[in-house]
mmCIF file of C-alpha atoms in Angstrom:
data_model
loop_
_atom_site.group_PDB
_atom_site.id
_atom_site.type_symbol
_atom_site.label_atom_id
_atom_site.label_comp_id
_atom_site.label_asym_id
_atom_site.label_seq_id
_atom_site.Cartn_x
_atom_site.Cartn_y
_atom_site.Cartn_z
ATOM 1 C CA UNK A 691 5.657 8.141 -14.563
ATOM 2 C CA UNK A 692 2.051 7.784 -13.636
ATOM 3 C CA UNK A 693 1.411 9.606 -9.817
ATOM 4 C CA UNK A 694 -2.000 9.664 -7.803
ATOM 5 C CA UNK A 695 -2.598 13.429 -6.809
ATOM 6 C CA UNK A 696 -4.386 13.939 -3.039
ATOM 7 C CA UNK A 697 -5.903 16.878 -1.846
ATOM 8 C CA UNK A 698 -5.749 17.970 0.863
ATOM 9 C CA UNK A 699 -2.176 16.736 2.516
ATOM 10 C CA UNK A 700 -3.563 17.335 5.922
ATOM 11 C CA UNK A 701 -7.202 18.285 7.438
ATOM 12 C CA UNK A 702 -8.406 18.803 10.880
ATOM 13 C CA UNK A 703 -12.054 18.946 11.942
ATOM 14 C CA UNK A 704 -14.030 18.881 13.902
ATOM 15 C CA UNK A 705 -16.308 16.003 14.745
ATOM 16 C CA UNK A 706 -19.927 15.707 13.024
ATOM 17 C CA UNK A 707 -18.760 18.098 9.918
ATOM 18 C CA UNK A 708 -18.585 16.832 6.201
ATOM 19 C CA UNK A 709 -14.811 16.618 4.242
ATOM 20 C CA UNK A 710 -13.709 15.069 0.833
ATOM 21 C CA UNK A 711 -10.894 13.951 -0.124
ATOM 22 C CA UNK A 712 -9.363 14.065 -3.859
ATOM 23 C CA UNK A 713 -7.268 11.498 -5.630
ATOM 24 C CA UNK A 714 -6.368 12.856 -8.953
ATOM 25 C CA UNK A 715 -3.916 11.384 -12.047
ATOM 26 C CA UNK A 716 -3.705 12.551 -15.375
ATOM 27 C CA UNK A 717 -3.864 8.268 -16.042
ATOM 28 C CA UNK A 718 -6.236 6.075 -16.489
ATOM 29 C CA UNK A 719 -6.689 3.221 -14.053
ATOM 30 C CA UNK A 720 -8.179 -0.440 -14.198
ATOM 31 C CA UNK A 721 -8.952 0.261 -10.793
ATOM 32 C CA UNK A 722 -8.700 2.068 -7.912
ATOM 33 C CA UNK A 723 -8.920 1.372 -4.165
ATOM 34 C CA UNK A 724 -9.105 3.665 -0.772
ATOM 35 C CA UNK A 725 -7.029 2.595 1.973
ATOM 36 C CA UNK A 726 -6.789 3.610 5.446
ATOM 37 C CA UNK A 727 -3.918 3.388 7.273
ATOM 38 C CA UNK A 728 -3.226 4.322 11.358
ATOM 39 C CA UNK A 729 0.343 4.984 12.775
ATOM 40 C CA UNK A 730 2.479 2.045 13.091
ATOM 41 C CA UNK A 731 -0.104 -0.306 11.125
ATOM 42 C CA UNK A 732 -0.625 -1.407 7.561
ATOM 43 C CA UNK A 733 -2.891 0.037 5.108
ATOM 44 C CA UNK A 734 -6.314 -1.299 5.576
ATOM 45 C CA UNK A 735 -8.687 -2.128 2.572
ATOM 46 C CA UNK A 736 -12.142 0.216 2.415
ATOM 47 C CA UNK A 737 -13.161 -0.123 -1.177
ATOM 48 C CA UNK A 738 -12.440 -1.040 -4.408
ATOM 49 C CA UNK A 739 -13.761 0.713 -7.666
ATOM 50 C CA UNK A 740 -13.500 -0.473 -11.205
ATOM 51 C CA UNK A 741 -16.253 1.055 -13.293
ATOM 52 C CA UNK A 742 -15.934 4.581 -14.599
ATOM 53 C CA UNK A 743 -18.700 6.468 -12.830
ATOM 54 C CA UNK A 744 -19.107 3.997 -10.111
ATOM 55 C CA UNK A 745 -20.144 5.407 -6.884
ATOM 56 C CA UNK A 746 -20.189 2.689 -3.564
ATOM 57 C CA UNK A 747 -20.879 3.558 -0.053
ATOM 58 C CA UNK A 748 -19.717 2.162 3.306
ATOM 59 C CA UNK A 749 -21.806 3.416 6.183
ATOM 60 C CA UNK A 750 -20.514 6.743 6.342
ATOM 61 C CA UNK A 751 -18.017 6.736 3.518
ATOM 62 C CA UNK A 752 -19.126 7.862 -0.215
ATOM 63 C CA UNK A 753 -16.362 6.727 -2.828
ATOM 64 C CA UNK A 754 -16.509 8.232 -6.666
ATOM 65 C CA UNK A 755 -14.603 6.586 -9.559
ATOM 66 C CA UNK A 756 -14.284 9.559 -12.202
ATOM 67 C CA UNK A 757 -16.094 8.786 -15.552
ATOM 68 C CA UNK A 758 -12.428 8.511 -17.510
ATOM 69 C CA UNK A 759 -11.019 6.721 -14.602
ATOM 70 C CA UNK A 760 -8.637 9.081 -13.944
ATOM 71 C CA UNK A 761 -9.681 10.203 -10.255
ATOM 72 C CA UNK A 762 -11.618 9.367 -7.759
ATOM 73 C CA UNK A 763 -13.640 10.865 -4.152
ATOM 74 C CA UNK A 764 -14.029 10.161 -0.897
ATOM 75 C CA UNK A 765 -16.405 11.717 0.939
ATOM 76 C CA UNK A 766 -17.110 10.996 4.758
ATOM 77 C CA UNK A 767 -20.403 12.556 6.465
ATOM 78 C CA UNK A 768 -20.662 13.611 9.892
ATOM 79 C CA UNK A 769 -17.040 12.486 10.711
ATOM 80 C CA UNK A 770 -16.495 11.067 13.932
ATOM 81 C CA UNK A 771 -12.693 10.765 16.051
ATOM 82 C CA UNK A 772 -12.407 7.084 14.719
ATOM 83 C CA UNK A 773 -12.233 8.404 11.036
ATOM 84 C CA UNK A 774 -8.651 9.787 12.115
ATOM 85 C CA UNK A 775 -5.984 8.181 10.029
ATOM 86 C CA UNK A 776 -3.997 8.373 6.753
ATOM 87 C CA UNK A 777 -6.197 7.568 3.442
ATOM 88 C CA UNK A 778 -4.340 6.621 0.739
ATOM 89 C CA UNK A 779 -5.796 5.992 -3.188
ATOM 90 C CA UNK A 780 -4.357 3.554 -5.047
ATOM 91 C CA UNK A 781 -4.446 2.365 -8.887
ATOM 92 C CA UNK A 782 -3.582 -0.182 -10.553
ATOM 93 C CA UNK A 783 -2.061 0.594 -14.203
ATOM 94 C CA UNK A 784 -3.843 -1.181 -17.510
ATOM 95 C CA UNK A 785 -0.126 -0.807 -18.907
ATOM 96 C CA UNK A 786 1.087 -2.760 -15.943
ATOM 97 C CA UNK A 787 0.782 -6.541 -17.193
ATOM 98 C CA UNK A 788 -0.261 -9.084 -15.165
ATOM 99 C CA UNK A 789 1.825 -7.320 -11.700
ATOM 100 C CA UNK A 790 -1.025 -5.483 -10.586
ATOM 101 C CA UNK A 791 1.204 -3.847 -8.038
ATOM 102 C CA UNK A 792 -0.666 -0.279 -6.744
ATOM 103 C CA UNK A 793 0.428 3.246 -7.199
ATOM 104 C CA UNK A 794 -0.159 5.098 -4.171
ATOM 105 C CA UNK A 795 -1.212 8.447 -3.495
ATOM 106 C CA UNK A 796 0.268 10.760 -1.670
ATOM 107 C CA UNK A 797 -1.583 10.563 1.256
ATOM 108 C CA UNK A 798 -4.597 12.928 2.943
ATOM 109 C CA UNK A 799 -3.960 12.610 6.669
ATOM 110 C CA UNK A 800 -7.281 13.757 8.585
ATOM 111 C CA UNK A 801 -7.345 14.263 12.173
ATOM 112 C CA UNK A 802 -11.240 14.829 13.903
ATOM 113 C CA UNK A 803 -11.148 16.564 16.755
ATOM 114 C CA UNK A 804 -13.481 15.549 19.545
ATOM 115 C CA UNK X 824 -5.338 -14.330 12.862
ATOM 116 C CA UNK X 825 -5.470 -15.390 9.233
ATOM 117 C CA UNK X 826 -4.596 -11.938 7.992
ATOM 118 C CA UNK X 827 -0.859 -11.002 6.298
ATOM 119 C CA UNK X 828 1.707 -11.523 9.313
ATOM 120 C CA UNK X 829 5.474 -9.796 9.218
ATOM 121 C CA UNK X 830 8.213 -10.178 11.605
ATOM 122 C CA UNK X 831 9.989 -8.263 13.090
ATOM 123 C CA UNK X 832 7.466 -5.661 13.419
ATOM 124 C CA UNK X 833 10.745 -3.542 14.616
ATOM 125 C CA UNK X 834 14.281 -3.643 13.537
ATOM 126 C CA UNK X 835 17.052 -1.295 14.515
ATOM 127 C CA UNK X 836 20.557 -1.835 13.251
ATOM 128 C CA UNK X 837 23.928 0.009 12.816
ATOM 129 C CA UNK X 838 24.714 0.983 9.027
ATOM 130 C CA UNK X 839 26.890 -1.463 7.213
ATOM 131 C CA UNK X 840 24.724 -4.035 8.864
ATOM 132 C CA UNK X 841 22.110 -6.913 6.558
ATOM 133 C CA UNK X 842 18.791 -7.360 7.682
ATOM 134 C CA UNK X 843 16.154 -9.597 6.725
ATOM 135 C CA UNK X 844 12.712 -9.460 6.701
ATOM 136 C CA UNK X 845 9.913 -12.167 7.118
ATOM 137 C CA UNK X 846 6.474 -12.228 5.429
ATOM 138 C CA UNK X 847 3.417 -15.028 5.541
ATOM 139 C CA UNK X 848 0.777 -14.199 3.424
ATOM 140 C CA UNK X 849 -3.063 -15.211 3.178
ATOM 141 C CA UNK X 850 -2.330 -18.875 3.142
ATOM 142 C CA UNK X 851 -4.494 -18.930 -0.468
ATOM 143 C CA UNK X 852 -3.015 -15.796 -1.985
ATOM 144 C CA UNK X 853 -0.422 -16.729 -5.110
ATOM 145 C CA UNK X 854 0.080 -12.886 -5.141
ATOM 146 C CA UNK X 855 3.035 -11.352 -2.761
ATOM 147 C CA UNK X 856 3.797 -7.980 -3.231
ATOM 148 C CA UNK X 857 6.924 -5.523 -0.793
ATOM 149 C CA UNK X 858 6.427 -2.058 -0.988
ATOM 150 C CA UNK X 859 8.412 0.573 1.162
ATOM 151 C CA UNK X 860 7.160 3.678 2.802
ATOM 152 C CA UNK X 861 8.820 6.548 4.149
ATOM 153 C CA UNK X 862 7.163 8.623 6.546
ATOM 154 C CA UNK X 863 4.037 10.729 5.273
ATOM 155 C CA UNK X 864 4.262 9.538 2.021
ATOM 156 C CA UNK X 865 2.278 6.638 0.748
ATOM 157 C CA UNK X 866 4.178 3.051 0.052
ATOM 158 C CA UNK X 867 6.269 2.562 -3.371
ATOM 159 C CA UNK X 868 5.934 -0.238 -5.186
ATOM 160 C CA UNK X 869 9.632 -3.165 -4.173
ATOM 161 C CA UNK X 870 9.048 -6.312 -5.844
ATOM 162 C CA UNK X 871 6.378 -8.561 -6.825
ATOM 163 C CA UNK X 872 6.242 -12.928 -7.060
ATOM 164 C CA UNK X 873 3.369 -14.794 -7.946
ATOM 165 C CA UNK X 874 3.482 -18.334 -6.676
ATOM 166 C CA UNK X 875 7.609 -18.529 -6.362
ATOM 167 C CA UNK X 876 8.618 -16.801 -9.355
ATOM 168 C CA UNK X 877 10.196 -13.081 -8.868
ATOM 169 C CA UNK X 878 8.139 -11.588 -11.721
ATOM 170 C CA UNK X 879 9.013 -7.513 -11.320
ATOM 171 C CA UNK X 880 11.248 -5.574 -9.649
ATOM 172 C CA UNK X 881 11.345 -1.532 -8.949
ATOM 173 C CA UNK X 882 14.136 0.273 -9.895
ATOM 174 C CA UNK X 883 14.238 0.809 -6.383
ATOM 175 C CA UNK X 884 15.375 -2.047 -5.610
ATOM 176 C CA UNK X 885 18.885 -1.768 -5.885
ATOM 177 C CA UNK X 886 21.510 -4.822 -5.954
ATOM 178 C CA UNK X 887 22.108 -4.491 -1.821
ATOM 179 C CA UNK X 888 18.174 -6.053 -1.638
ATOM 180 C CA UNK X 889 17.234 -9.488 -2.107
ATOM 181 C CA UNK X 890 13.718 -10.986 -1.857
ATOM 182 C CA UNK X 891 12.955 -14.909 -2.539
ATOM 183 C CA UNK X 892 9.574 -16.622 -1.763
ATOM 184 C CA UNK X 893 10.832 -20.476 -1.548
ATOM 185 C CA UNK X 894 7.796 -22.664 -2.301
ATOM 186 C CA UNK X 895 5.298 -20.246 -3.164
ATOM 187 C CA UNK X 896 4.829 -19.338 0.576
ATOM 188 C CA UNK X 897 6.388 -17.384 2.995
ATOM 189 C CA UNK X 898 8.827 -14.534 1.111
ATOM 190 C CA UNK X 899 12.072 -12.930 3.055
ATOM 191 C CA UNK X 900 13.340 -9.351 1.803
ATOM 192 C CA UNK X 901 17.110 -9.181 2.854
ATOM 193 C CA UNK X 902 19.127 -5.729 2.900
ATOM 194 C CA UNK X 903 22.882 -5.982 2.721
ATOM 195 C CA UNK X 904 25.269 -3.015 3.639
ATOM 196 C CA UNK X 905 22.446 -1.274 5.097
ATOM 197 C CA UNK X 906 22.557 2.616 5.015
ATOM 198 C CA UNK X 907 20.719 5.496 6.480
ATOM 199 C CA UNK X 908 18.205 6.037 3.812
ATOM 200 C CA UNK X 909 17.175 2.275 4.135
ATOM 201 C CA UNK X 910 15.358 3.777 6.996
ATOM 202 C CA UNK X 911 11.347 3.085 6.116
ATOM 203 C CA UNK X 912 8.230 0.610 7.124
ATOM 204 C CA UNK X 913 8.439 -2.296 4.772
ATOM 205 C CA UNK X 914 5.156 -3.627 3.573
ATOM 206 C CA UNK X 915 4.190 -6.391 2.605
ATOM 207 C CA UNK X 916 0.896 -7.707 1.016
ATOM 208 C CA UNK X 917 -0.681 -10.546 -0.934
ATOM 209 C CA UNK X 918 -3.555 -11.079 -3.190
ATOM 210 C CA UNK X 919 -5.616 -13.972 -5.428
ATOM 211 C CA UNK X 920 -5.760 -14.293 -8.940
ATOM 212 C CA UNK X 921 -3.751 -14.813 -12.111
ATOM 213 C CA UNK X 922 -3.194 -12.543 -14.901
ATOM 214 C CA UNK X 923 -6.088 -10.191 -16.383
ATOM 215 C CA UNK X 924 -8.287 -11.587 -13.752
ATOM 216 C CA UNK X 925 -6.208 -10.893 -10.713
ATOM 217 C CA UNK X 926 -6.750 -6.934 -11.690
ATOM 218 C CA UNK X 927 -9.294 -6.210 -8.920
ATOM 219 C CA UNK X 928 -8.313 -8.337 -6.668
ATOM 220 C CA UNK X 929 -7.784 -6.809 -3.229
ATOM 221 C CA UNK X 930 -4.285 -6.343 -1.738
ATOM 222 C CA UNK X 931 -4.307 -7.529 1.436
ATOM 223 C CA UNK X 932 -1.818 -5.430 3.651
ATOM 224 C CA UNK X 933 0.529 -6.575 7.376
ATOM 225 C CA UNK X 934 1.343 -4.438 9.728
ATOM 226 C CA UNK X 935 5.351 -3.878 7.924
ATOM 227 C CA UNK X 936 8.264 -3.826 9.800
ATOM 228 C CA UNK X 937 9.872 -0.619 10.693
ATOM 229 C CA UNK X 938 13.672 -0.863 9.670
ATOM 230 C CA UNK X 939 15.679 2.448 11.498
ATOM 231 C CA UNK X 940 19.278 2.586 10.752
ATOM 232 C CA UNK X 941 21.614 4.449 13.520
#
């Protein structure tokens, strides 16, 4: 059974500081994307990572792909109350075929406090 | 909106009761993929068509849930007999691509509908 590790479960901060979240497998992945996901929505796309190594940034938001492809980072400077939600990692197995369906996380729910 | 749509984004029912489940994916997207998730936990893989064909299913799925996608379009996820731990947000989302090369494709996420069994 291949499972996506998060750390932390929960975090609460407060606005402008620094946080990272960890998405850890002992697996390797083709690829592996952040999603974030508000209550009573679906999961929303942020990035997608392929390359071992591979480090992309959105605005704020710093994403990692380990070098073995077996974890990944996300790292959000000076946070800000809009960044509250529930990030999820998810990878998509090389021993999957042709499904590509995602293995989630378990989830790092962040709250920023005004 | 062009995004993934599912209705009902809400469905309440009495145990023993079937439900069904609409999604309309990106109208391009060959991919369709249901997922459930339970509260705090992140969504577990259902089922999984490309164009019309049912290509995987989760052990999850157990015989009380159907899911077709007639024409390679719209797909329906039906629950018979439902029972208390039915109770989730069913996802569904779709994505381009074919084989090898549909690997990073995006999955493109609705809004689920929230099943609660009384």
């Amino acid at each position: 059974t291949q499972l996506l590790e998060q750390s932390p479960q929960f975090l609460s901060i407060q606005e402008g500081e620094n946080l990272t979240v960890y998405c850890n497998s002992s697996s390797v992945f083709s690829s592996l994307q952040w999603y974030r996901q508000e209550p009573g929505e679906g999961p929303v796309l942020l990035v997608t990572v392929v390359t071992g190594g591979e480090v992309k940034k959105l605005k704020r938001l710093t994403f990692q792909f380990g070098d073995a492809r077996k974890d990944s980072s996300l790292h959000i400077t000076a946070a800000q109350t809009g960044d509250t939600g529930l990030y999820l990692c998810a990878g998509v197995s090389p021993r999957g075929g042709a499904t590509n369906k995602l293995i989630f996380g378990t989830g790092t729910l962040l709250a920023v406090q005004p | 909106d062009t995004g993934v749509s599912q209705n009902p984004r809400h469905k309440i029912t009495k145990r023993g009761q079937n439900v069904t489940f609409r999604c309309d994916p990106i109208s391009e997207h060959n991919r369709l993929y249901w997922y459930r998730q339970t509260l705090g936990q992140g969504p577990e893989f259902l089922t999984y068509f490309q164009n019309e064909a049912q290509l995987e299913k989760s052990r999850l799925l157990s015989d009380r849930f159907s899911a077709e996608r007639p024409k390679g379009s719209f797909s329906t996820l039906e629950i018979q007999r439902t029972e208390q731990g039915d109770s989730a947000m069913y996802l569904c989302a779709s994505s381009l691509g074919t084989g090898f090369l549909g690997s990073n494709q995006p999955q493109h996420f609705g809004d689920g509908t929230r099943l609660s069994i009384l």
